[in-house]
Coordinates of C-alpha atoms in Angstrom, one line a residue:
Chain C
M51 CA -1.2 27.4 -61.8
S52 CA -0.4 30.5 -63.2
T53 CA 2.6 29.3 -64.7
S54 CA 0.5 26.6 -66.6
G55 CA -2.4 28.7 -67.3
T56 CA -2.7 32.3 -68.7
C57 CA -5.7 33.3 -65.5
G58 CA -4.3 34.6 -63.1
M59 CA -6.2 34.8 -60.0
F60 CA -8.0 31.6 -58.4
T61 CA -9.8 31.3 -56.3
F62 CA -11.0 28.4 -54.2
G63 CA -14.5 27.1 -53.0
G64 CA -17.7 28.7 -53.9
K65 CA -18.7 29.1 -57.3
A66 CA -16.4 29.3 -60.2
K67 CA -17.0 28.6 -63.4
E68 CA -14.2 26.6 -64.2
K69 CA -13.3 23.5 -61.4
I70 CA -9.3 22.1 -61.5
P71 CA -9.5 18.9 -59.2
F72 CA -6.2 19.2 -57.4
G73 CA -4.8 16.8 -54.7
K74 CA -2.0 15.2 -52.5
K75 CA -1.1 13.3 -55.2
E76 CA -1.9 16.4 -58.3
A77 CA 0.8 18.3 -55.7
Q78 CA 3.1 15.5 -54.8
A79 CA 3.3 14.9 -59.5
V80 CA 4.1 18.0 -59.9
M81 CA 6.5 18.8 -56.9
D82 CA 8.7 15.2 -58.4
E83 CA 8.4 16.3 -61.7
L84 CA 9.9 19.9 -60.9
S85 CA 12.5 18.2 -58.8
T86 CA 15.0 17.1 -60.9
A87 CA 17.8 17.6 -57.6
D88 CA 18.6 16.5 -55.0
D89 CA 21.2 18.1 -53.3
A90 CA 22.9 22.5 -54.5
D91 CA 25.3 25.1 -53.0
I92 CA 22.4 27.7 -52.3
I93 CA 19.1 28.3 -51.6
T94 CA 15.9 30.2 -52.3
L95 CA 12.7 30.8 -50.0
G96 CA 10.3 33.2 -52.4
S97 CA 8.4 33.4 -55.8
P98 CA 5.9 34.8 -55.0
Q99 CA 7.8 36.7 -52.6
L100 CA 8.3 34.7 -49.0
G101 CA 5.3 36.8 -46.5
I102 CA 5.3 37.5 -43.1
N103 CA 4.1 34.4 -41.3
E104 CA 6.7 32.1 -43.8
L105 CA 8.8 34.9 -41.7
K106 CA 7.8 33.2 -38.7
L107 CA 8.3 30.4 -39.3
L108 CA 11.3 30.4 -40.4
A109 CA 12.7 32.1 -37.4
K110 CA 11.1 29.8 -35.2
L111 CA 12.6 27.1 -37.4
T112 CA 16.9 28.6 -37.3
E113 CA 16.2 29.1 -34.4
T114 CA 19.9 29.3 -33.1
K115 CA 20.7 27.5 -36.0
K116 CA 23.5 28.5 -38.4
F117 CA 22.5 27.4 -43.1
S118 CA 24.9 25.2 -43.7
R119 CA 24.9 26.6 -47.1
R120 CA 24.1 30.4 -49.2
C121 CA 20.4 30.4 -48.0
I122 CA 18.5 34.0 -49.7
I123 CA 15.3 35.3 -49.0
F124 CA 13.3 36.9 -52.0
C125 CA 10.7 39.5 -50.3
S126 CA 8.8 42.7 -50.9
R127 CA 10.4 45.8 -49.5
T128 CA 7.6 46.1 -47.3
I129 CA 7.9 42.7 -45.6
Y130 CA 11.3 42.9 -44.9
N131 CA 10.3 47.1 -42.9
N132 CA 8.0 45.6 -40.5
A133 CA 10.0 42.2 -40.0
M134 CA 12.9 44.9 -39.2
K135 CA 10.8 46.2 -36.5
I136 CA 9.8 43.8 -34.7
G137 CA 13.1 41.7 -35.2
L138 CA 11.7 38.6 -37.2
A139 CA 14.2 40.2 -40.2
G140 CA 17.0 40.2 -37.3
K141 CA 17.0 36.5 -36.1
I142 CA 16.6 35.2 -39.4
E143 CA 20.1 36.9 -40.5
K144 CA 21.4 35.4 -37.3
S145 CA 20.9 32.6 -39.0
G146 CA 23.3 33.5 -42.2
V147 CA 20.7 34.5 -45.1
D148 CA 20.4 37.3 -47.0
F149 CA 17.6 39.5 -47.8
R150 CA 16.8 40.3 -51.3
C151 CA 14.0 42.6 -51.6
D152 CA 11.4 44.2 -54.1
S153 CA 13.6 41.8 -56.8
C154 CA 12.2 37.7 -58.4
T155 CA 14.3 35.0 -57.9
C156 CA 14.5 33.9 -61.7
L157 CA 15.5 37.3 -63.3
T158 CA 18.9 39.0 -60.7
P159 CA 21.6 38.2 -61.8
Y160 CA 22.1 36.3 -58.2
V161 CA 21.1 32.8 -59.6
T162 CA 22.4 32.4 -62.7
K163 CA 24.0 29.5 -64.4
D164 CA 27.5 30.6 -63.6
R165 CA 27.2 30.7 -60.9
Y166 CA 25.7 28.0 -59.8
N167 CA 24.4 24.1 -61.0
A168 CA 20.7 23.3 -59.4
V169 CA 19.4 25.9 -56.5
I170 CA 17.5 24.4 -53.8
T171 CA 14.2 26.1 -53.3
N172 CA 10.4 25.6 -51.4
S173 CA 9.2 27.6 -54.3
V174 CA 6.7 25.5 -56.5
K175 CA 6.9 28.8 -59.6
G176 CA 10.4 29.9 -59.2
A177 CA 11.4 26.2 -59.4
Y178 CA 9.2 25.2 -62.8
Y179 CA 11.4 29.0 -64.0
L180 CA 14.7 28.3 -63.0
S181 CA 15.0 25.6 -64.7
K182 CA 13.1 26.2 -67.5
S183 CA 14.3 30.0 -68.5
N184 CA 17.5 30.1 -66.2
K185 CA 18.4 26.1 -66.7
L186 CA 19.3 25.2 -63.2
R187 CA 18.6 22.1 -61.7
V188 CA 16.3 22.6 -58.8
A189 CA 15.8 21.1 -55.5
L190 CA 11.4 21.8 -54.1
K191 CA 11.7 21.0 -50.8
D192 CA 8.9 23.0 -48.6
I193 CA 10.1 25.4 -46.0
K194 CA 10.1 22.9 -43.2
S195 CA 12.2 19.8 -45.2
I196 CA 15.2 22.9 -45.8
A197 CA 15.6 24.0 -42.1
E198 CA 15.6 21.0 -40.9
E199 CA 18.6 19.5 -43.4
Y200 CA 21.1 22.6 -44.1
T201 CA 20.6 24.3 -40.9
Q202 CA 23.0 23.2 -38.0
Chain S
M127 CA -7.8 34.1 -98.2
I128 CA -8.7 37.9 -96.3
I129 CA -10.0 37.2 -92.9
S130 CA -12.5 40.1 -92.2
N131 CA -13.5 41.6 -89.1
C132 CA -10.6 40.2 -86.7
R133 CA -10.1 42.2 -83.4
K134 CA -7.6 44.7 -83.4
I135 CA -5.3 44.7 -80.0
V136 CA -2.3 46.2 -81.3
G137 CA -1.7 48.4 -84.2
G138 CA 0.1 48.1 -87.2
T139 CA 1.2 45.6 -90.1
G140 CA 3.4 42.7 -90.2
E141 CA 4.4 40.3 -93.0
G142 CA 5.9 36.8 -92.9
Q143 CA 5.0 33.2 -92.7
T144 CA 2.8 31.9 -90.9
L145 CA 3.4 29.7 -87.8
V146 CA 0.4 28.1 -86.3
T147 CA 0.7 26.1 -82.6
I148 CA -2.9 25.7 -81.4
Q149 CA -0.9 25.8 -77.6
P150 CA -0.5 28.2 -75.5
I151 CA 3.2 29.6 -75.6
N152 CA 4.7 30.6 -72.2
F153 CA 6.8 33.5 -73.7
L154 CA 9.3 34.0 -70.7
A155 CA 10.1 29.9 -69.5
T156 CA 10.2 28.5 -73.3
V157 CA 11.5 31.2 -76.4
D158 CA 14.8 31.4 -76.2
A159 CA 16.0 35.8 -77.5
N160 CA 18.7 35.0 -79.0
T161 CA 18.0 32.5 -80.9
G162 CA 14.1 33.3 -81.2
T163 CA 13.3 29.2 -81.0
I164 CA 10.8 27.5 -78.5
T165 CA 12.9 25.5 -76.5
D166 CA 10.2 23.3 -74.4
P167 CA 10.7 19.7 -76.2
L168 CA 6.9 19.8 -75.1
H169 CA 5.2 22.3 -77.8
E170 CA 4.6 21.2 -81.1
L171 CA 7.1 24.1 -82.2
Y172 CA 10.1 23.6 -80.3
C173 CA 13.5 24.3 -82.0
K174 CA 11.1 26.6 -84.1
S175 CA 12.5 30.0 -85.2
L176 CA 9.9 32.8 -84.5
K177 CA 11.8 35.0 -86.0
G178 CA 10.4 36.9 -88.9
S179 CA 6.8 34.8 -88.6
V180 CA 2.9 35.8 -88.0
L181 CA 2.7 34.1 -85.1
V182 CA -0.5 31.8 -84.9
L183 CA -1.2 31.1 -81.2
P184 CA -4.8 30.6 -79.2
Y185 CA -2.9 33.1 -76.6
A186 CA 0.6 33.3 -73.8
I187 CA 0.5 32.2 -71.1
G188 CA 2.5 32.3 -66.8
S189 CA 4.6 35.1 -66.1
S190 CA 3.7 39.3 -66.6
V191 CA 7.1 38.7 -67.3
G192 CA 7.0 37.5 -71.1
A193 CA 5.8 40.6 -71.8
Y194 CA 9.9 41.6 -71.5
A195 CA 10.9 39.0 -73.0
I196 CA 8.4 39.8 -76.3
Y197 CA 10.7 42.9 -76.4
S198 CA 13.7 41.0 -75.8
L199 CA 12.5 38.5 -78.9
K200 CA 12.6 42.4 -80.9
E201 CA 15.7 43.6 -79.3
Y202 CA 17.5 40.8 -80.7
G203 CA 15.6 40.8 -84.3
N204 CA 14.2 37.4 -83.1
A205 CA 10.3 38.8 -83.6
P206 CA 6.9 37.5 -85.3
H207 CA 6.9 40.4 -87.9
A208 CA 3.2 40.0 -86.7
V209 CA 1.3 37.5 -84.1
V210 CA -2.5 37.0 -84.3
C211 CA -4.4 35.0 -81.5
S212 CA -7.8 33.4 -80.6
K213 CA -7.9 35.5 -77.8
A214 CA -5.1 37.9 -77.0
D215 CA -3.8 37.3 -73.1
I216 CA -2.4 40.7 -71.1
T217 CA 0.9 39.5 -72.1
T218 CA 1.1 39.2 -75.4
A219 CA -0.9 42.5 -75.3
S220 CA 1.6 44.7 -73.2
G221 CA 4.4 42.7 -74.9
C222 CA 3.2 43.7 -78.7
A223 CA 2.5 47.0 -77.8
L224 CA 5.5 47.7 -75.8
A225 CA 7.7 45.7 -79.0
N226 CA 5.7 47.3 -82.2
I227 CA 4.4 44.2 -83.3
P228 CA 0.7 44.1 -84.5
V229 CA -1.6 41.5 -83.6
V230 CA -5.3 40.0 -84.1
D231 CA -7.8 38.0 -82.4
L232 CA -9.6 35.8 -85.2
P233 CA -12.7 37.0 -85.5
N234 CA -15.2 35.2 -83.2
G235 CA -16.6 31.2 -84.9
I236 CA -12.7 31.3 -87.3
P237 CA -10.4 28.9 -85.8
L238 CA -6.5 28.2 -85.8
S239 CA -7.0 25.6 -87.5
S240 CA -7.6 27.6 -91.1
L241 CA -4.4 29.2 -91.0
K242 CA -2.3 26.4 -92.1
Q243 CA 1.7 26.8 -91.7
E244 CA 4.0 28.1 -93.9
L245 CA 2.2 30.6 -96.1
N246 CA 2.2 34.2 -97.1
A247 CA 0.2 36.3 -94.8
R248 CA 0.0 39.7 -93.7
V249 CA -1.8 41.3 -90.6
E250 CA -3.0 45.1 -91.5
A251 CA -4.0 45.1 -87.7
D252 CA -5.8 48.5 -88.2
A253 CA -8.0 47.3 -91.3
R254 CA -9.0 44.6 -88.6
R255 CA -7.8 42.2 -91.7
I256 CA -5.0 39.6 -92.2
V257 CA -4.4 38.5 -95.8
V258 CA -3.4 34.8 -96.4
G259 CA -1.6 33.2 -98.9
F260 CA -0.8 36.1 -102.0
S261 CA 2.9 35.4 -103.4

């Protein structure tokens, strides 16, 4: 939402100066609009950066499995260090994932038009900027679908 | 025409032809710093160049990295010479401060549409005014 507006913070429920109706139908329309590819050679997760609960989910979904293509997780150094301490980062790395800390999916030179034509991501914000700024086609999917489709 | 009582956001003076839009601009996603042009086909300034203009817009939207996109425009020599907003946002203010581009907000009650396209304009931010239509 902050990508299409100029407001950096939104609240759900309670009193608000302006209300924006947004349900499953609107969410699906955004997903459809931003999905310009069915498949790609690289997966990026994060943007906003992944949190500890998303890492726990990913670890569960990829246990004993390997990604079939390159997968980069973007998360903060603090989250990564916490994930290391509890053995979570190691578990996920066993599935072939690379971590990039304190970096932006769209502004780092990892995912560029020179290297890839398309990217698979779970990030709506990432999909918008990877498409508009980086000129890549995007397969926008949720983490569960990505883990199911691209690990074996 | 002189528009007085503007709100100074970034000081300085900049002169050019007005490039007016009532649509907000996402500087990171929809401006090509290499050419200075708007790349979003859905934007009313599509294919227009910001270079050397007095850019008149309501405000910027999107990533705060848009500030660095504004700085990139300056580095590539494609930045507007001045910016006029209806209500400047943090991305426009910080980006233009970095790039040394004067910025003012229009006074309350003066709509963006009061400025027409391609008029000679000079933004005198420190004097809080815009001089429009001189030859």
